[in-house]
Amino acid sequence: MATLLDRFEEQKMKKTKGKPCTICGEPIVLVPSAAERARKDVTGKPAQYFINLFDQHSECTVKKRSEEAVANMRRYRETGEGMII
Ligand SMILES: [Zn+2]
């Protein structure tokens, strides 16, 4: 059962929408929300901790990795160097 304070936190989190993604710049919306994670966390971490935990969308990370892999392969084909995967 959510308390009023939890709801307030929840609303605040929704408003702040989390940190912007360091790759695409869009705000990161956590599901479940940071407030929700904080509520369930047994070690008493604040919601902010969970917001700070994520600074990239998982899709963006995957996209960036595959782009890096493609760039690596291209460099490898062109120069015979690299291939650090
Ligand atoms: Zn992103």
Coordinates of N, CA and C and ligand atoms in Angstrom, one line a residue:
M1 N 0.9 -1.2 0.0 CA 0.0 0.0 0.0 C 0.9 1.2 0.0
A2 N 0.7 2.1 -1.0 CA 1.6 3.2 -1.1 C 1.1 4.4 -0.2
T3 N 2.0 5.0 0.5 CA 1.7 6.1 1.3 C 1.6 7.4 0.5
L4 N 1.1 8.4 1.1 CA 1.0 9.7 0.4 C 2.4 10.2 0.0
L5 N 3.4 10.0 0.9 CA 4.7 10.4 0.5 C 5.3 9.7 -0.7
D6 N 5.0 8.4 -0.7 CA 5.4 7.6 -1.9 C 4.8 8.1 -3.2
R7 N 3.5 8.4 -3.1 CA 2.8 9.0 -4.3 C 3.4 10.3 -4.7
F8 N 3.7 11.1 -3.7 CA 4.3 12.4 -4.0 C 5.7 12.2 -4.7
E9 N 6.5 11.2 -4.1 CA 7.8 10.9 -4.7 C 7.6 10.5 -6.2
E10 N 6.6 9.6 -6.4 CA 6.3 9.0 -7.7 C 6.0 10.1 -8.7
Q11 N 5.1 11.1 -8.2 CA 4.8 12.2 -9.1 C 6.0 13.0 -9.4
K12 N 6.8 13.2 -8.4 CA 8.0 14.1 -8.6 C 8.9 13.4 -9.7
M13 N 9.1 12.1 -9.5 CA 9.9 11.3 -10.4 C 9.4 11.4 -11.9
K14 N 8.0 11.3 -12.0 CA 7.4 11.4 -13.3 C 7.7 12.7 -13.9
K15 N 7.7 13.7 -13.1 CA 7.9 15.1 -13.6 C 9.3 15.3 -14.0
T16 N 10.3 14.7 -13.2 CA 11.7 14.9 -13.5 C 12.1 14.0 -14.6
K17 N 11.4 12.9 -14.8 CA 11.6 11.9 -15.9 C 13.0 11.3 -15.9
G18 N 13.8 11.5 -14.8 CA 15.1 10.9 -14.8 C 16.1 11.6 -15.6
K19 N 17.3 11.1 -15.7 CA 18.4 11.8 -16.3 C 18.3 11.6 -17.9
P20 N 18.9 12.6 -18.6 CA 18.9 12.5 -20.0 C 20.0 11.4 -20.4
C21 N 19.6 10.6 -21.4 CA 20.5 9.6 -21.9 C 21.8 10.2 -22.5
T22 N 23.0 9.7 -22.1 CA 24.2 10.3 -22.6 C 24.4 10.0 -24.1
I23 N 23.6 9.1 -24.7 CA 23.8 8.9 -26.1 C 22.8 9.6 -27.0
C24 N 21.5 9.6 -26.6 CA 20.5 10.3 -27.5 C 20.0 11.5 -26.9
G25 N 20.2 11.7 -25.5 CA 19.8 13.0 -24.9 C 18.3 13.0 -24.4
E26 N 17.6 11.9 -24.8 CA 16.2 11.8 -24.3 C 16.2 11.4 -22.8
P27 N 15.2 11.9 -22.0 CA 15.2 11.5 -20.6 C 14.9 10.0 -20.5
I28 N 15.5 9.4 -19.5 CA 15.4 8.0 -19.2 C 14.3 7.7 -18.2
V29 N 13.2 7.1 -18.6 CA 12.1 6.8 -17.8 C 12.2 5.3 -17.3
L30 N 12.4 5.2 -16.0 CA 12.6 3.8 -15.5 C 11.3 3.1 -15.3
V31 N 11.3 1.8 -15.7 CA 10.1 0.9 -15.4 C 10.6 -0.3 -14.8
P32 N 10.3 -0.7 -13.5 CA 9.5 0.2 -12.6 C 10.2 1.5 -12.3
S33 N 9.5 2.5 -11.8 CA 10.1 3.8 -11.6 C 11.1 3.7 -10.5
A34 N 11.9 4.8 -10.4 CA 12.9 4.9 -9.4 C 12.3 4.9 -8.0
A35 N 11.2 5.5 -7.8 CA 10.5 5.5 -6.5 C 10.1 4.1 -6.1
E36 N 9.6 3.4 -7.1 CA 9.1 2.0 -6.9 C 10.3 1.2 -6.5
R37 N 11.4 1.3 -7.2 CA 12.6 0.5 -6.9 C 13.1 0.8 -5.5
A38 N 13.1 2.1 -5.2 CA 13.5 2.6 -3.8 C 12.7 2.0 -2.7
R39 N 11.4 1.9 -3.0 CA 10.4 1.4 -2.0 C 10.7 -0.1 -1.8
K40 N 11.1 -0.8 -2.8 CA 11.3 -2.3 -2.7 C 12.7 -2.6 -2.2
D41 N 13.6 -1.6 -2.3 CA 15.0 -1.9 -1.9 C 15.1 -2.1 -0.4
V42 N 15.7 -3.2 0.0 CA 15.8 -3.5 1.4 C 17.0 -2.8 2.1
T43 N 17.9 -2.3 1.3 CA 19.1 -1.6 1.8 C 18.8 -0.1 2.0
G44 N 17.6 0.3 1.7 CA 17.2 1.7 1.9 C 17.9 2.8 1.0
K45 N 18.2 2.3 -0.2 CA 18.7 3.3 -1.2 C 17.6 4.3 -1.6
P46 N 18.0 5.6 -1.8 CA 17.0 6.6 -2.2 C 16.7 6.4 -3.7
A47 N 15.5 7.0 -4.1 CA 15.1 6.9 -5.5 C 16.2 7.5 -6.4
Q48 N 16.8 8.6 -5.9 CA 17.9 9.2 -6.7 C 19.0 8.2 -7.1
Y49 N 19.3 7.3 -6.2 CA 20.3 6.3 -6.5 C 20.0 5.5 -7.8
F50 N 18.7 5.2 -7.9 CA 18.3 4.4 -9.1 C 18.2 5.3 -10.4
I51 N 18.0 6.6 -10.1 CA 18.0 7.5 -11.3 C 19.5 7.6 -11.8
N52 N 20.4 7.7 -10.8 CA 21.8 7.9 -11.2 C 22.4 6.6 -11.8
L53 N 21.7 5.5 -11.5 CA 22.2 4.2 -11.9 C 22.2 4.0 -13.4
F54 N 21.2 4.7 -14.0 CA 21.0 4.5 -15.5 C 21.2 5.8 -16.2
D55 N 22.3 5.9 -17.0 CA 22.5 7.1 -17.7 C 22.5 6.9 -19.3
Q56 N 22.1 5.7 -19.6 CA 21.9 5.4 -21.1 C 20.7 4.5 -21.2
H57 N 19.9 4.6 -22.3 CA 18.8 3.7 -22.6 C 19.5 2.4 -23.0
S58 N 18.9 1.2 -22.6 CA 19.5 0.0 -23.0 C 19.5 -0.2 -24.5
E59 N 18.5 0.4 -25.2 CA 18.4 0.3 -26.7 C 19.6 1.1 -27.3
C60 N 19.9 2.3 -26.6 CA 20.9 3.1 -27.1 C 22.3 2.5 -26.9
T61 N 22.5 1.8 -25.8 CA 23.7 1.1 -25.5 C 23.9 0.0 -26.6
V62 N 22.9 -0.8 -26.9 CA 23.0 -1.8 -27.9 C 23.3 -1.3 -29.2
K63 N 22.6 -0.2 -29.6 CA 22.8 0.5 -30.9 C 24.2 1.0 -31.0
K64 N 24.7 1.6 -29.9 CA 26.1 2.2 -29.9 C 27.1 1.1 -30.1
R65 N 26.9 0.0 -29.4 CA 27.8 -1.2 -29.4 C 27.9 -1.7 -30.8
S66 N 26.7 -1.9 -31.5 CA 26.7 -2.5 -32.8 C 27.3 -1.5 -33.8
E67 N 27.1 -0.2 -33.6 CA 27.8 0.8 -34.4 C 29.3 0.7 -34.3
E68 N 29.7 0.5 -33.0 CA 31.2 0.4 -32.8 C 31.7 -0.8 -33.4
A69 N 30.9 -1.9 -33.3 CA 31.4 -3.2 -33.9 C 31.5 -3.0 -35.4
V70 N 30.6 -2.3 -36.1 CA 30.6 -2.1 -37.5 C 31.8 -1.3 -37.9
A71 N 32.1 -0.2 -37.1 CA 33.2 0.7 -37.3 C 34.5 -0.1 -37.1
N72 N 34.5 -1.0 -36.2 CA 35.7 -1.8 -35.9 C 36.0 -2.7 -37.1
M73 N 35.0 -3.3 -37.6 CA 35.1 -4.2 -38.7 C 35.6 -3.5 -40.0
R74 N 35.0 -2.3 -40.2 CA 35.4 -1.5 -41.3 C 36.9 -1.2 -41.2
R75 N 37.3 -0.8 -40.0 CA 38.7 -0.4 -39.9 C 39.6 -1.6 -40.1
Y76 N 39.1 -2.7 -39.6 CA 39.9 -4.0 -39.8 C 40.0 -4.3 -41.2
R77 N 38.9 -4.2 -42.0 CA 39.0 -4.5 -43.4 C 39.9 -3.5 -44.1
E78 N 39.9 -2.2 -43.7 CA 40.7 -1.2 -44.4 C 42.1 -1.2 -44.1
T79 N 42.4 -1.5 -42.8 CA 43.8 -1.3 -42.3 C 44.4 -2.6 -41.8
G80 N 43.6 -3.6 -41.5 CA 44.0 -4.8 -41.0 C 44.3 -4.7 -39.5
E81 N 43.9 -3.5 -38.9 CA 44.1 -3.3 -37.5 C 42.8 -3.3 -36.7
G82 N 42.9 -3.3 -35.5 CA 41.7 -3.2 -34.6 C 41.1 -4.5 -34.3
M83 N 39.8 -4.7 -34.5 CA 39.1 -5.8 -34.2 C 39.1 -6.1 -32.7
I84 N 38.9 -5.0 -31.9 CA 38.9 -5.2 -30.5 C 37.5 -5.4 -30.1
I85 N 37.0 -6.6 -30.1 CA 35.6 -6.9 -29.7 C 35.7 -7.9 -28.6
Ligands
ZN1 ZN 19.0 7.0 -25.4

